[in-house]
Amino acid sequence: MTLHTMAAIDAARIEAIVAEHAGFEGPLLPILHSIQREFGHIPEMAKEMIARALNLSRAEVHGVVTFYHDFRARPAGRHVLKLCRAEACQAMHGDALAEGIKALLGIDWHETTSDGAVTLEPVFCLGLCAQAPAAMLDGEVHARLDEHCLTGLLREACR
């Protein structure tokens, strides 16, 4: 299958998602969530297609995509590690934990390891402030973490 054919198929899938939600009040977020579920990220071409269909500017759509931390510009790795960056976690050595994990993985925020195993993302509060520092790995929350615990969780997940 050629890149042109793939792009046409992707465009048709995006158009179908937009059409499915376009008649609802406030359809932008449901459209973006559906596209991300379908593709694992928000493809760049989707922004223009959504803008045109909803009579918005591409900048407005881009602004919403970049405002919400759950929307991605690129597909995530097989595992997504979200480290809490809120004040309670920072007070409990969350910064040191984050720096250690970034060094261990060899990536920075919003990046994916070269083998596609782990994407690292910051989040601003997981609601576990009394059990800081906290993280979420593949949708499961973990609390009272140190680098040893988090490294073990990653090893287990990436087997």
PDB file of C-alpha atoms in Angstrom:
ATOM      1  CA  MET A   1       0.000   0.000   0.000  1.00  0.00           C
ATOM      2  CA  THR A   2       1.429   3.391  -0.970  1.00  0.00           C
ATOM      3  CA  LEU A   3       1.691   6.424   1.300  1.00  0.00           C
ATOM      4  CA  HIS A   4      -0.878   8.178  -0.869  1.00  0.00           C
ATOM      5  CA  THR A   5      -3.322   5.309  -0.387  1.00  0.00           C
ATOM      6  CA  MET A   6      -2.675   5.252   3.379  1.00  0.00           C
ATOM      7  CA  ALA A   7      -3.281   9.008   3.590  1.00  0.00           C
ATOM      8  CA  ALA A   8      -6.554   8.643   1.670  1.00  0.00           C
ATOM      9  CA  ILE A   9      -7.704   5.857   3.996  1.00  0.00           C
ATOM     10  CA  ASP A  10      -6.761   7.918   7.059  1.00  0.00           C
ATOM     11  CA  ALA A  11      -8.562  10.963   5.653  1.00  0.00           C
ATOM     12  CA  ALA A  12     -11.693   8.897   5.044  1.00  0.00           C
ATOM     13  CA  ARG A  13     -11.574   7.561   8.609  1.00  0.00           C
ATOM     14  CA  ILE A  14     -11.179  11.091   9.986  1.00  0.00           C
ATOM     15  CA  GLU A  15     -14.064  12.369   7.837  1.00  0.00           C
ATOM     16  CA  ALA A  16     -16.294   9.561   9.120  1.00  0.00           C
ATOM     17  CA  ILE A  17     -15.457  10.385  12.747  1.00  0.00           C
ATOM     18  CA  VAL A  18     -16.124  14.091  12.189  1.00  0.00           C
ATOM     19  CA  ALA A  19     -19.426  13.354  10.440  1.00  0.00           C
ATOM     20  CA  GLU A  20     -20.483  11.033  13.267  1.00  0.00           C
ATOM     21  CA  HIS A  21     -20.112  13.832  15.852  1.00  0.00           C
ATOM     22  CA  ALA A  22     -20.667  17.018  13.836  1.00  0.00           C
ATOM     23  CA  GLY A  23     -24.393  17.261  14.587  1.00  0.00           C
ATOM     24  CA  PHE A  24     -23.914  17.315  18.344  1.00  0.00           C
ATOM     25  CA  GLU A  25     -23.550  20.444  20.423  1.00  0.00           C
ATOM     26  CA  GLY A  26     -19.888  21.083  21.258  1.00  0.00           C
ATOM     27  CA  PRO A  27     -18.491  18.311  19.050  1.00  0.00           C
ATOM     28  CA  LEU A  28     -14.802  19.268  19.059  1.00  0.00           C
ATOM     29  CA  LEU A  29     -13.657  17.332  22.139  1.00  0.00           C
ATOM     30  CA  PRO A  30     -15.644  14.174  21.290  1.00  0.00           C
ATOM     31  CA  ILE A  31     -14.198  14.287  17.764  1.00  0.00           C
ATOM     32  CA  LEU A  32     -10.647  14.667  19.075  1.00  0.00           C
ATOM     33  CA  HIS A  33     -11.101  11.835  21.581  1.00  0.00           C
ATOM     34  CA  SER A  34     -12.485   9.540  18.880  1.00  0.00           C
ATOM     35  CA  ILE A  35      -9.653  10.351  16.497  1.00  0.00           C
ATOM     36  CA  GLN A  36      -7.064   9.723  19.191  1.00  0.00           C
ATOM     37  CA  ARG A  37      -8.720   6.395  20.044  1.00  0.00           C
ATOM     38  CA  GLU A  38      -8.654   5.440  16.370  1.00  0.00           C
ATOM     39  CA  PHE A  39      -5.097   6.564  15.532  1.00  0.00           C
ATOM     40  CA  GLY A  40      -3.353   6.701  18.914  1.00  0.00           C
ATOM     41  CA  HIS A  41      -2.707  10.410  18.317  1.00  0.00           C
ATOM     42  CA  ILE A  42      -4.154  13.430  16.499  1.00  0.00           C
ATOM     43  CA  PRO A  43      -2.701  13.393  12.970  1.00  0.00           C
ATOM     44  CA  GLU A  44      -1.742  16.825  11.685  1.00  0.00           C
ATOM     45  CA  MET A  45      -4.117  16.506   8.707  1.00  0.00           C
ATOM     46  CA  ALA A  46      -7.030  15.985  11.109  1.00  0.00           C
ATOM     47  CA  LYS A  47      -6.752  19.526  12.471  1.00  0.00           C
ATOM     48  CA  GLU A  48      -7.499  21.112   9.100  1.00  0.00           C
ATOM     49  CA  MET A  49     -10.297  18.657   8.352  1.00  0.00           C
ATOM     50  CA  ILE A  50     -11.942  19.265  11.734  1.00  0.00           C
ATOM     51  CA  ALA A  51     -11.561  23.042  11.410  1.00  0.00           C
ATOM     52  CA  ARG A  52     -13.209  23.050   7.995  1.00  0.00           C
ATOM     53  CA  ALA A  53     -16.092  20.819   9.123  1.00  0.00           C
ATOM     54  CA  LEU A  54     -16.801  22.820  12.299  1.00  0.00           C
ATOM     55  CA  ASN A  55     -16.192  26.267  10.788  1.00  0.00           C
ATOM     56  CA  LEU A  56     -13.235  26.892  13.103  1.00  0.00           C
ATOM     57  CA  SER A  57      -9.738  28.056  12.342  1.00  0.00           C
ATOM     58  CA  ARG A  58      -6.963  25.495  12.294  1.00  0.00           C
ATOM     59  CA  ALA A  59      -5.358  27.527  15.094  1.00  0.00           C
ATOM     60  CA  GLU A  60      -8.446  27.046  17.286  1.00  0.00           C
ATOM     61  CA  VAL A  61      -8.332  23.279  16.814  1.00  0.00           C
ATOM     62  CA  HIS A  62      -4.565  23.226  17.385  1.00  0.00           C
ATOM     63  CA  GLY A  63      -5.033  25.283  20.555  1.00  0.00           C
ATOM     64  CA  VAL A  64      -7.460  22.733  21.997  1.00  0.00           C
ATOM     65  CA  VAL A  65      -5.205  19.808  21.040  1.00  0.00           C
ATOM     66  CA  THR A  66      -2.182  21.389  22.706  1.00  0.00           C
ATOM     67  CA  PHE A  67      -4.091  22.634  25.768  1.00  0.00           C
ATOM     68  CA  TYR A  68      -5.188  19.161  26.919  1.00  0.00           C
ATOM     69  CA  HIS A  69      -2.265  16.978  27.955  1.00  0.00           C
ATOM     70  CA  ASP A  70      -3.968  13.717  26.941  1.00  0.00           C
ATOM     71  CA  PHE A  71      -3.938  14.563  23.236  1.00  0.00           C
ATOM     72  CA  ARG A  72      -0.780  13.503  21.418  1.00  0.00           C
ATOM     73  CA  ALA A  73       0.837  14.705  18.192  1.00  0.00           C
ATOM     74  CA  ARG A  74       2.569  11.337  17.699  1.00  0.00           C
ATOM     75  CA  PRO A  75       1.623   7.783  18.631  1.00  0.00           C
ATOM     76  CA  ALA A  76       2.629   6.761  22.158  1.00  0.00           C
ATOM     77  CA  GLY A  77       4.869   3.864  23.014  1.00  0.00           C
ATOM     78  CA  ARG A  78       3.542   0.473  24.041  1.00  0.00           C
ATOM     79  CA  HIS A  79       3.522   1.735  27.641  1.00  0.00           C
ATOM     80  CA  VAL A  80       2.703   5.245  28.849  1.00  0.00           C
ATOM     81  CA  LEU A  81       4.293   6.448  32.084  1.00  0.00           C
ATOM     82  CA  LYS A  82       2.761   9.602  33.532  1.00  0.00           C
ATOM     83  CA  LEU A  83       4.679  11.146  36.423  1.00  0.00           C
ATOM     84  CA  CYS A  84       2.923  13.596  38.699  1.00  0.00           C
ATOM     85  CA  ARG A  85       4.483  17.065  38.595  1.00  0.00           C
ATOM     86  CA  ALA A  86       2.169  18.715  41.156  1.00  0.00           C
ATOM     87  CA  GLU A  87       3.494  20.432  44.260  1.00  0.00           C
ATOM     88  CA  ALA A  88       2.912  17.571  46.721  1.00  0.00           C
ATOM     89  CA  CYS A  89       4.850  15.136  44.556  1.00  0.00           C
ATOM     90  CA  GLN A  90       7.619  17.674  43.995  1.00  0.00           C
ATOM     91  CA  ALA A  91       7.860  18.221  47.760  1.00  0.00           C
ATOM     92  CA  MET A  92       8.359  14.480  48.203  1.00  0.00           C
ATOM     93  CA  HIS A  93      11.355  14.341  45.816  1.00  0.00           C
ATOM     94  CA  GLY A  94       9.314  13.979  42.640  1.00  0.00           C
ATOM     95  CA  ASP A  95      11.829  16.106  40.729  1.00  0.00           C
ATOM     96  CA  ALA A  96      14.671  13.736  41.583  1.00  0.00           C
ATOM     97  CA  LEU A  97      12.478  10.769  40.668  1.00  0.00           C
ATOM     98  CA  ALA A  98      11.617  12.362  37.316  1.00  0.00           C
ATOM     99  CA  GLU A  99      15.247  13.183  36.518  1.00  0.00           C
ATOM    100  CA  GLY A 100      16.310   9.633  37.394  1.00  0.00           C
ATOM    101  CA  ILE A 101      13.648   8.059  35.201  1.00  0.00           C
ATOM    102  CA  LYS A 102      14.386  10.425  32.309  1.00  0.00           C
ATOM    103  CA  ALA A 103      18.062   9.452  32.553  1.00  0.00           C
ATOM    104  CA  LEU A 104      17.228   5.741  32.815  1.00  0.00           C
ATOM    105  CA  LEU A 105      14.954   5.845  29.770  1.00  0.00           C
ATOM    106  CA  GLY A 106      17.163   8.273  27.851  1.00  0.00           C
ATOM    107  CA  ILE A 107      14.204  10.503  26.975  1.00  0.00           C
ATOM    108  CA  ASP A 108      12.581  13.746  28.065  1.00  0.00           C
ATOM    109  CA  TRP A 109       8.930  14.661  28.626  1.00  0.00           C
ATOM    110  CA  HIS A 110       6.588  13.798  25.732  1.00  0.00           C
ATOM    111  CA  GLU A 111       9.177  11.510  24.161  1.00  0.00           C
ATOM    112  CA  THR A 112       9.212   7.788  23.480  1.00  0.00           C
ATOM    113  CA  THR A 113      12.151   5.443  23.913  1.00  0.00           C
ATOM    114  CA  SER A 114      13.886   4.487  20.669  1.00  0.00           C
ATOM    115  CA  ASP A 115      12.529   0.935  20.905  1.00  0.00           C
ATOM    116  CA  GLY A 116       8.951   2.288  21.188  1.00  0.00           C
ATOM    117  CA  ALA A 117       8.484   0.721  24.625  1.00  0.00           C
ATOM    118  CA  VAL A 118       7.757   3.735  26.870  1.00  0.00           C
ATOM    119  CA  THR A 119       6.377   7.237  26.428  1.00  0.00           C
ATOM    120  CA  LEU A 120       7.026   9.627  29.328  1.00  0.00           C
ATOM    121  CA  GLU A 121       4.457  12.306  30.100  1.00  0.00           C
ATOM    122  CA  PRO A 122       3.998  14.814  32.915  1.00  0.00           C
ATOM    123  CA  VAL A 123       0.624  15.092  34.649  1.00  0.00           C
ATOM    124  CA  PHE A 124      -0.426  17.699  37.139  1.00  0.00           C
ATOM    125  CA  CYS A 125      -2.053  15.761  39.962  1.00  0.00           C
ATOM    126  CA  LEU A 126      -3.212  12.194  40.132  1.00  0.00           C
ATOM    127  CA  GLY A 127      -5.116  12.813  43.367  1.00  0.00           C
ATOM    128  CA  LEU A 128      -2.653  10.895  45.527  1.00  0.00           C
ATOM    129  CA  CYS A 129      -1.090  13.888  47.251  1.00  0.00           C
ATOM    130  CA  ALA A 130      -0.969  12.192  50.665  1.00  0.00           C
ATOM    131  CA  GLN A 131       0.916   9.292  49.081  1.00  0.00           C
ATOM    132  CA  ALA A 132       3.376  11.268  46.971  1.00  0.00           C
ATOM    133  CA  PRO A 133       5.224  10.880  44.709  1.00  0.00           C
ATOM    134  CA  ALA A 134       2.787   9.213  42.352  1.00  0.00           C
ATOM    135  CA  ALA A 135       2.722   7.945  38.796  1.00  0.00           C
ATOM    136  CA  MET A 136       0.375   6.243  36.379  1.00  0.00           C
ATOM    137  CA  LEU A 137       1.649   3.405  34.220  1.00  0.00           C
ATOM    138  CA  ASP A 138      -0.726   2.240  31.500  1.00  0.00           C
ATOM    139  CA  GLY A 139      -3.708   3.702  33.351  1.00  0.00           C
ATOM    140  CA  GLU A 140      -2.850   2.140  36.727  1.00  0.00           C
ATOM    141  CA  VAL A 141      -1.844   4.499  39.535  1.00  0.00           C
ATOM    142  CA  HIS A 142       1.108   3.848  41.837  1.00  0.00           C
ATOM    143  CA  ALA A 143       2.022   5.832  44.937  1.00  0.00           C
ATOM    144  CA  ARG A 144       4.849   6.334  47.433  1.00  0.00           C
ATOM    145  CA  LEU A 145       7.325   5.749  44.666  1.00  0.00           C
ATOM    146  CA  ASP A 146      11.070   5.914  44.653  1.00  0.00           C
ATOM    147  CA  GLU A 147      13.377   5.271  41.716  1.00  0.00           C
ATOM    148  CA  HIS A 148      13.813   1.604  42.680  1.00  0.00           C
ATOM    149  CA  CYS A 149      10.018   0.981  42.755  1.00  0.00           C
ATOM    150  CA  LEU A 150       9.411   2.808  39.500  1.00  0.00           C
ATOM    151  CA  THR A 151      12.286   1.034  37.757  1.00  0.00           C
ATOM    152  CA  GLY A 152      10.818  -2.294  38.886  1.00  0.00           C
ATOM    153  CA  LEU A 153       7.370  -1.364  37.560  1.00  0.00           C
ATOM    154  CA  LEU A 154       8.872  -0.442  34.200  1.00  0.00           C
ATOM    155  CA  ARG A 155      10.895  -3.658  33.989  1.00  0.00           C
ATOM    156  CA  GLU A 156       7.794  -5.711  34.762  1.00  0.00           C
ATOM    157  CA  ALA A 157       5.656  -3.855  32.207  1.00  0.00           C
ATOM    158  CA  CYS A 158       8.283  -4.010  29.453  1.00  0.00           C
ATOM    159  CA  ARG A 159       8.981  -7.735  29.596  1.00  0.00           C
TER     160      ARG A 159
END
